[in-house]
Amino acid sequence: MRPGKKEIPSLNTVLSPSLLNLYDISDSTVVIIDVLRATSTIAAALYNGAKSVIPVDSVAGCIKLGKQMEVITAGERDGKIAEGLQYGNTPLQYSADFIKGKTLVLTTTNGTKLLHVALAANANAIITGSFCNISSVCDYLVKKKSNVMLACAAWKNRVNIEDTLFAGAVVNRIKQHFDINCDAAMIAESLYLQANGDLLNFMKEKNASHYHRLMNYGLLEDIKFCLTEDNANVLSLYSAGRLIAG
Amino acid sequence: MRPGKKEIPSLNTVLSPSLLNLYDISDSTVVIIDVLRATSTIAAALYNGAKSVIPVDSVAGCIKLGKQMEVITAGERDGKIAEGLQYGNTPLQYSADFIKGKTLVLTTTNGTKLLHVALAANANAIITGSFCNISSVCDYLVKKKSNVMLACAAWKNRVNIEDTLFAGAVVNRIKQHFDINCDAAMIAESLYLQANGDLLNFMKEKNASHYHRLMNYGLLEDIKFCLTEDNANVLSLYSAGRLIAG
């Protein structure tokens, strides 16, 4: 804490959902980060006018909701549209002429699990973040002036480069507004600074595991979209089971 | 995996003990990393001729062993020698004229907990690592040619900068001998490269939490010792409840 400036809110970062339970987040805004590709797709859909995005953690749950409501169901497994669903998890698909006014039910694994952990831990507020909406995320956090937890969805709880890069980008933008006593936040910012503005090349150079996974599915354009700042710059706010444009 | 080179062992890194259970380490050598200061103190004691170091997780356990055996008991809580113990956790204390031929029972929290997690997960072999013995660690891992898990003790399971830096230093030295498909290892190496050889200044600049904790106890010389490469360059090998020079 900086002496005499105790009103400054704190900012912490967890690089894996497994580490979120080490913190009291009941007075924090939690930013769910799943850059490749869940929170990028969510940003794209909301930016292009989706009424809301309902995140669910299984294909079965997605199909079930699809039968109950008039919605678009989407999700992938191993780089292909999951059996029983209509669409995939590529942000490029959710253009305005397709998604405007509709509800998207999206099954993701890592991001949705993390969301449930944050809900169970009674997070004060939850938003989702990706490079696609980084300015909206940062503006919201700075204006809100409450404690922040940047929570990386990682991959099956294993730390990943892309979510850490995004956490670092946020730290780099807004650190002067927060009290940061968190090594993980500083590690994330260091990583972001080392990427030196060329995230795609950095991911490639550093042999990022998810970069390779998606490249093997032929999804370079998806990766490029997900690493582009503010190409779907909308606030994605969690409220009563769904994400809505804030 | 690199095609046609399947004989290359793997190297993984966990930035917190909480993440170790995500991996099968039954065929891996686990490197326990607790730079400030447990694994640095262990290296100093063994380098200066201690017969062995017995790590225990509580002050009470340390006192109990001290009553049963002729040993030196040591450990700190909040920067002071813990009540009932003889010595502290400063590596500078364990010079040859003091420690040679003796057994040190050392209570540490983060490092010992991690050791127990690694034992419970049936690690193939366990060594301890710090900058003080980095060359011995790297030489051993390269010669052994088996899978490696670099395991950071962290601080109460929260990721810290100094252990991540050490993991990164090891990755940087030995990566050409291993198949690395692990984002955490690459993040650690990036951090190490960003420190650009001046670890002390980097810790200070990055507001490393444990740097400040120890500085508040007046332990700058300890920190300097712990960030110096090969000033106690001995292999520290776990065997039957104790660490011995390998």
XYZ file of C-alpha atoms in Angstrom:
492
model
C 0.000 0.000 0.000
C 1.188 3.498 -0.714
C 1.051 5.464 2.524
C -1.684 8.090 2.573
C -3.268 6.692 -0.575
C -5.268 3.884 0.910
C -8.242 4.704 -1.257
C -6.403 3.320 -4.294
C -7.987 0.005 -5.273
C -5.839 -3.104 -5.663
C -5.141 -5.074 -8.813
C -4.230 -8.754 -8.736
C -3.692 -11.335 -11.435
C -4.052 -15.107 -11.477
C -2.438 -16.988 -14.337
C -4.643 -20.059 -13.862
C -8.173 -20.677 -12.516
C -6.553 -23.034 -9.970
C -5.063 -20.017 -8.216
C -8.235 -17.924 -7.939
C -9.257 -19.473 -4.620
C -6.140 -17.966 -2.993
C -7.807 -14.562 -3.086
C -10.877 -12.955 -1.609
C -12.650 -11.578 -4.665
C -15.918 -10.643 -2.973
C -15.100 -6.952 -3.395
C -13.409 -7.290 -6.798
C -14.352 -6.967 -10.414
C -13.134 -10.156 -12.059
C -12.019 -10.008 -15.686
C -12.394 -13.407 -17.344
C -9.635 -13.781 -19.948
C -9.771 -16.491 -22.612
C -8.109 -14.850 -25.579
C -8.083 -17.897 -27.887
C -10.960 -17.723 -28.505
C -13.906 -17.579 -26.115
C -13.710 -14.025 -24.832
C -12.731 -12.744 -28.285
C -15.764 -14.433 -29.827
C -17.989 -13.033 -27.076
C -16.670 -9.537 -27.791
C -17.248 -9.962 -31.527
C -20.818 -11.186 -31.046
C -21.773 -8.412 -28.600
C -20.027 -5.741 -30.664
C -22.025 -6.817 -33.680
C -25.307 -6.532 -31.842
C -25.981 -9.901 -30.234
C -28.688 -9.462 -27.594
C -26.655 -11.576 -25.213
C -24.208 -14.451 -25.026
C -25.000 -17.345 -22.706
C -21.843 -19.275 -21.818
C -22.321 -22.952 -21.008
C -19.718 -25.522 -20.129
C -20.815 -28.514 -22.193
C -22.054 -29.381 -25.652
C -25.034 -31.144 -24.052
C -25.916 -28.018 -22.087
C -25.693 -25.994 -25.258
C -27.996 -28.362 -27.177
C -30.478 -28.391 -24.295
C -30.744 -24.599 -24.203
C -31.040 -24.560 -27.978
C -34.172 -26.727 -27.703
C -35.717 -24.522 -25.027
C -35.080 -21.108 -26.559
C -34.782 -19.546 -29.963
C -31.031 -19.113 -29.966
C -27.927 -19.780 -31.961
C -25.923 -22.621 -30.491
C -22.207 -22.714 -31.042
C -19.076 -24.453 -29.922
C -16.153 -26.481 -31.131
C -14.308 -29.537 -30.041
C -10.909 -30.273 -31.553
C -11.236 -27.413 -34.009
C -14.538 -28.541 -35.527
C -18.159 -27.558 -34.884
C -19.298 -29.874 -32.116
C -21.878 -32.478 -33.073
C -25.395 -31.204 -32.452
C -24.427 -27.527 -32.582
C -24.973 -25.081 -35.415
C -21.867 -22.921 -35.468
C -18.239 -22.822 -34.430
C -16.170 -20.738 -32.076
C -14.603 -18.428 -34.607
C -15.098 -14.724 -33.890
C -15.054 -14.001 -37.640
C -18.374 -15.739 -38.045
C -20.314 -13.343 -35.849
C -20.796 -10.418 -38.184
C -23.661 -7.959 -37.644
C -25.832 -9.326 -40.449
C -25.703 -12.748 -38.813
C -25.816 -12.081 -35.076
C -27.625 -8.751 -34.598
C -30.546 -9.047 -32.173
C -29.934 -12.745 -31.558
C -28.908 -14.699 -28.496
C -25.798 -16.823 -28.784
C -25.373 -19.876 -26.581
C -21.665 -20.643 -26.632
C -20.024 -23.657 -25.106
C -16.457 -23.082 -24.019
C -14.468 -25.112 -21.558
C -11.729 -23.087 -19.880
C -13.497 -19.728 -19.870
C -16.827 -21.020 -18.604
C -15.197 -23.063 -15.837
C -13.366 -19.976 -14.669
C -16.600 -17.994 -14.745
C -18.203 -20.580 -12.475
C -15.248 -20.415 -10.071
C -15.591 -16.627 -9.942
C -19.345 -16.894 -9.335
C -18.835 -19.460 -6.576
C -16.297 -17.131 -4.960
C -18.923 -14.399 -4.944
C -17.134 -11.964 -7.234
C -18.492 -8.444 -6.928
C -18.782 -8.058 -10.711
C -17.640 -10.067 -13.727
C -16.686 -8.876 -17.189
C -14.925 -10.690 -20.009
C -11.800 -9.369 -21.663
C -9.739 -9.905 -24.781
C -7.571 -7.779 -27.010
C -10.675 -7.232 -29.146
C -12.247 -5.095 -26.422
C -9.237 -4.057 -24.336
C -10.072 -0.341 -24.271
C -13.593 -0.951 -23.020
C -12.210 -3.251 -20.320
C -9.602 -0.743 -19.190
C -11.975 2.236 -19.254
C -14.511 0.324 -17.176
C -11.945 -0.762 -14.569
C -10.459 2.716 -14.209
C -13.855 4.405 -13.909
C -15.220 1.825 -11.480
C -12.371 2.392 -9.022
C -12.885 -0.906 -7.239
C -10.490 -3.803 -6.751
C -9.622 -5.806 -9.843
C -8.764 -9.448 -10.391
C -7.440 -10.299 -13.841
C -8.214 -14.002 -14.172
C -6.654 -16.039 -16.958
C -8.698 -19.012 -18.133
C -5.502 -20.826 -19.165
C -5.759 -24.270 -20.773
C -6.976 -27.066 -18.533
C -5.599 -24.932 -15.703
C -2.130 -24.813 -17.283
C -0.774 -21.288 -17.633
C -0.778 -20.027 -21.209
C 0.990 -17.240 -23.027
C -1.924 -15.480 -24.704
C -4.033 -14.929 -21.588
C -0.941 -13.827 -19.668
C -0.130 -11.383 -22.480
C -3.582 -9.852 -22.234
C -3.393 -9.527 -18.446
C -0.022 -7.839 -18.960
C -1.439 -5.455 -21.548
C -4.155 -4.387 -19.105
C -1.632 -3.948 -16.273
C 0.506 -1.852 -18.570
C -2.417 0.423 -19.477
C -3.998 0.993 -16.095
C -1.336 0.355 -13.441
C -1.097 3.976 -12.344
C -4.689 3.782 -11.105
C -4.159 0.745 -8.890
C -2.118 -0.509 -5.985
C -0.322 -3.546 -7.394
C 1.337 -5.875 -4.925
C 1.179 -8.935 -7.119
C 4.143 -10.644 -8.739
C 1.942 -12.387 -11.297
C 0.719 -8.999 -12.560
C 4.309 -7.823 -12.974
C 5.337 -11.055 -14.707
C 2.409 -10.637 -17.105
C 3.344 -7.045 -17.852
C 6.975 -8.050 -18.464
C 5.826 -10.658 -20.945
C 3.640 -8.136 -22.716
C 6.487 -5.625 -22.915
C 8.775 -8.298 -24.315
C 6.315 -8.968 -27.127
C 7.012 -5.400 -28.164
C 3.782 -4.834 -30.039
C 4.010 -7.896 -32.277
C 1.873 -10.405 -30.429
C 1.453 -12.818 -33.324
C 5.157 -13.138 -33.932
C 5.822 -13.406 -30.202
C 3.347 -16.286 -29.891
C 5.062 -18.027 -32.781
C 8.590 -17.408 -31.477
C 7.734 -18.557 -27.988
C 6.207 -21.744 -29.309
C 2.888 -20.941 -27.605
C 0.993 -24.205 -27.275
C -2.423 -22.848 -28.261
C -0.985 -20.988 -31.226
C 0.171 -24.329 -32.583
C -3.081 -26.059 -31.710
C -5.103 -23.523 -33.683
C -2.613 -23.310 -36.540
C -2.993 -27.060 -36.947
C -6.706 -26.445 -37.465
C -5.913 -23.808 -40.105
C -7.125 -20.951 -37.920
C -4.479 -18.287 -38.527
C -7.128 -15.657 -39.340
C -8.850 -16.394 -36.048
C -5.589 -15.946 -34.148
C -4.907 -12.651 -35.928
C -8.377 -11.377 -35.081
C -8.004 -12.392 -31.432
C -4.679 -10.567 -31.112
C -5.954 -7.297 -32.605
C -6.740 -4.493 -30.187
C -10.203 -2.952 -30.170
C -11.607 -4.591 -33.287
C -14.750 -5.394 -31.260
C -14.537 -2.736 -28.616
C -17.553 -3.337 -26.417
C -17.880 -3.921 -22.705
C -18.977 -7.494 -21.987
C -20.726 -7.581 -18.624
C -21.973 -10.688 -16.851
C -25.470 -10.425 -15.443
C -27.896 -13.159 -14.407
C -26.402 -15.988 -16.418
C -25.572 -14.076 -19.569
C -23.086 -11.622 -21.007
C -24.503 -8.378 -22.300
C -23.042 -5.259 -23.859
C -22.432 -2.790 -21.013
C 7.271 -33.305 -30.045
C 9.855 -32.861 -32.736
C 9.275 -35.536 -35.366
C 11.931 -38.222 -35.381
C 13.423 -37.013 -32.124
C 11.114 -38.696 -29.693
C 13.975 -39.659 -27.472
C 14.333 -36.045 -26.352
C 13.037 -35.711 -22.791
C 10.421 -33.110 -21.950
C 10.743 -30.074 -19.740
C 7.786 -28.500 -17.985
C 7.457 -25.712 -15.462
C 4.854 -24.970 -12.801
C 4.812 -21.469 -11.339
C 2.954 -22.565 -8.187
C 2.705 -25.820 -6.196
C -1.069 -25.667 -6.808
C -0.422 -26.501 -10.459
C 1.835 -29.520 -9.952
C -1.063 -31.969 -9.786
C -1.901 -31.148 -13.422
C 1.094 -33.198 -14.537
C 2.226 -36.787 -14.297
C 5.661 -36.460 -12.715
C 6.242 -40.124 -12.014
C 8.929 -40.247 -14.698
C 10.311 -36.760 -14.037
C 13.096 -35.210 -12.042
C 11.476 -32.438 -10.034
C 13.526 -29.347 -9.219
C 12.209 -27.666 -6.070
C 12.760 -23.906 -6.400
C 12.502 -21.596 -3.391
C 15.070 -18.912 -4.164
C 14.312 -16.596 -1.201
C 15.653 -18.329 0.758
C 15.134 -22.033 1.460
C 16.843 -23.645 -1.510
C 19.639 -21.066 -1.424
C 20.275 -21.834 2.250
C 20.205 -25.560 1.511
C 22.799 -25.074 -1.240
C 25.001 -22.979 1.070
C 24.868 -25.560 3.865
C 25.610 -28.528 1.600
C 28.319 -26.655 -0.299
C 30.020 -25.872 2.988
C 30.032 -29.507 4.036
C 26.806 -30.145 5.919
C 26.266 -33.909 6.162
C 22.649 -33.394 5.181
C 19.737 -30.999 5.413
C 16.425 -32.286 6.708
C 13.543 -30.084 5.571
C 10.523 -29.995 7.882
C 7.348 -27.998 7.513
C 6.804 -26.695 11.044
C 8.717 -25.134 13.901
C 7.314 -27.831 16.193
C 8.600 -30.568 13.882
C 11.985 -28.907 13.832
C 12.160 -28.721 17.637
C 11.054 -32.351 17.940
C 13.803 -33.580 15.613
C 16.296 -31.400 17.474
C 15.489 -33.269 20.695
C 15.853 -36.684 19.054
C 19.096 -36.143 17.161
C 22.251 -34.139 17.471
C 21.455 -31.549 14.846
C 21.329 -27.859 14.228
C 17.765 -26.598 14.141
C 16.955 -23.543 12.128
C 14.087 -21.546 10.795
C 12.509 -18.129 10.790
C 9.061 -16.693 11.085
C 8.483 -13.075 10.105
C 12.195 -12.488 9.582
C 13.297 -13.611 13.055
C 14.672 -16.887 14.391
C 11.602 -18.879 15.364
C 11.080 -19.449 19.069
C 12.637 -22.722 20.186
C 15.090 -22.902 17.284
C 18.807 -22.111 17.311
C 19.470 -20.413 14.003
C 17.832 -18.484 11.217
C 17.250 -19.017 7.524
C 20.056 -16.889 6.187
C 22.410 -18.672 3.809
C 25.268 -16.427 4.984
C 25.237 -18.110 8.364
C 26.166 -21.546 7.074
C 29.897 -21.168 6.536
C 32.157 -24.220 6.523
C 33.565 -23.646 10.004
C 30.040 -23.708 11.364
C 28.209 -26.351 9.354
C 30.840 -28.851 8.141
C 29.967 -32.425 9.097
C 26.748 -31.414 10.809
C 23.115 -32.103 10.045
C 20.851 -29.109 9.592
C 17.139 -29.415 10.297
C 15.533 -26.522 8.491
C 11.920 -25.518 8.716
C 10.605 -23.795 5.639
C 7.009 -23.395 4.615
C 6.611 -23.015 0.874
C 9.560 -25.193 -0.182
C 8.793 -28.070 2.160
C 5.121 -28.124 1.222
C 6.081 -28.357 -2.418
C 8.509 -31.174 -1.632
C 5.685 -33.110 0.001
C 3.434 -32.555 -3.015
C 6.200 -33.873 -5.280
C 6.728 -36.904 -3.035
C 2.998 -37.619 -2.927
C 2.905 -37.452 -6.730
C 5.642 -40.075 -6.849
C 8.322 -37.954 -8.512
C 11.065 -40.045 -10.056
C 13.795 -37.930 -8.449
C 13.912 -34.652 -6.535
C 16.644 -32.044 -6.360
C 16.594 -28.494 -5.038
C 17.677 -25.526 -7.100
C 18.618 -21.889 -6.676
C 20.910 -19.444 -8.414
C 23.561 -20.465 -5.851
C 23.846 -23.907 -7.463
C 22.414 -23.346 -10.927
C 25.299 -24.961 -12.821
C 25.099 -28.148 -10.771
C 21.354 -28.277 -11.360
C 21.684 -27.767 -15.114
C 24.571 -30.226 -15.502
C 22.626 -32.891 -13.621
C 19.466 -32.419 -15.676
C 21.308 -32.491 -18.991
C 23.333 -35.582 -18.082
C 20.359 -37.462 -16.659
C 18.397 -37.115 -19.900
C 15.057 -37.767 -18.262
C 11.944 -35.585 -18.115
C 12.184 -32.458 -16.009
C 9.642 -30.537 -13.964
C 10.799 -27.148 -12.712
C 8.578 -26.519 -9.702
C 8.396 -23.087 -8.139
C 7.574 -23.037 -4.426
C 5.970 -19.580 -4.807
C 4.565 -17.849 -1.713
C 1.511 -19.439 -0.175
C 0.877 -20.804 -3.661
C 0.923 -17.328 -5.210
C 3.286 -17.030 -8.166
C 6.437 -15.061 -7.362
C 9.054 -13.357 -9.475
C 12.242 -14.849 -8.024
C 11.297 -18.506 -8.435
C 9.983 -17.785 -11.928
C 13.276 -16.043 -12.760
C 15.246 -19.101 -11.692
C 13.045 -21.460 -13.695
C 13.602 -19.139 -16.654
C 17.363 -19.145 -16.149
C 17.395 -22.946 -16.226
C 15.195 -23.055 -19.332
C 17.522 -20.577 -21.010
C 20.570 -22.701 -20.227
C 19.344 -26.167 -21.115
C 16.443 -25.755 -23.541
C 18.296 -27.240 -26.486
C 18.425 -30.591 -24.680
C 14.697 -30.825 -24.034
C 11.382 -30.879 -25.799
C 9.547 -27.892 -24.359
C 5.834 -27.675 -25.008
C 5.039 -25.584 -21.966
C 3.951 -21.965 -22.019
C 4.946 -21.452 -18.372
C 8.531 -22.407 -19.216
C 8.591 -19.853 -22.038
C 7.042 -17.164 -19.842
C 9.700 -17.846 -17.206
C 12.484 -17.636 -19.767
C 11.077 -14.358 -21.124
C 11.074 -12.913 -17.629
C 14.653 -14.023 -17.084
C 15.743 -12.487 -20.388
C 14.029 -9.233 -19.499
C 16.032 -9.031 -16.267
C 19.044 -8.790 -18.556
C 21.566 -10.081 -16.037
C 20.708 -7.678 -13.222
C 18.369 -9.753 -11.095
C 18.564 -7.569 -8.004
C 17.620 -4.418 -9.837
C 14.901 -6.254 -11.744
C 13.362 -7.497 -8.485
C 13.398 -3.960 -7.174
C 11.997 -2.403 -10.352
C 9.237 -4.969 -10.630
C 8.198 -4.387 -7.041
C 8.708 -8.085 -6.244
C 6.699 -8.825 -3.118
C 9.303 -11.008 -1.407
C 12.077 -8.550 -2.183
C 10.170 -5.961 -0.177
C 9.332 -8.400 2.600
C 13.009 -9.275 3.105
C 14.215 -5.699 2.669
C 11.854 -4.722 5.476
C 13.719 -7.235 7.650
C 17.047 -5.662 6.645
C 18.100 -8.700 4.606
C 19.633 -7.097 1.509
C 22.797 -9.177 1.828
C 20.717 -12.344 1.931
C 18.901 -11.305 -1.233
C 22.183 -10.538 -2.991
C 23.605 -13.926 -2.006
C 20.476 -15.721 -3.204
C 20.610 -14.013 -6.604
C 24.277 -14.822 -7.240
C 25.032 -17.665 -9.609
C 27.139 -20.582 -8.455
C 28.330 -19.192 -5.135
C 27.418 -22.540 -3.555
C 27.593 -24.776 -6.571
C 26.691 -28.210 -5.277
C 24.024 -30.672 -6.332
C 21.322 -30.991 -3.681
C 19.678 -34.383 -4.010
C 16.686 -35.612 -2.032
C 17.028 -39.110 -0.645
C 15.127 -40.808 2.161
C 13.895 -37.718 3.933
C 16.973 -35.578 3.582
C 18.934 -33.493 1.109
C 22.511 -34.543 0.484
C 25.306 -33.305 -1.738
C 25.148 -35.345 -4.946
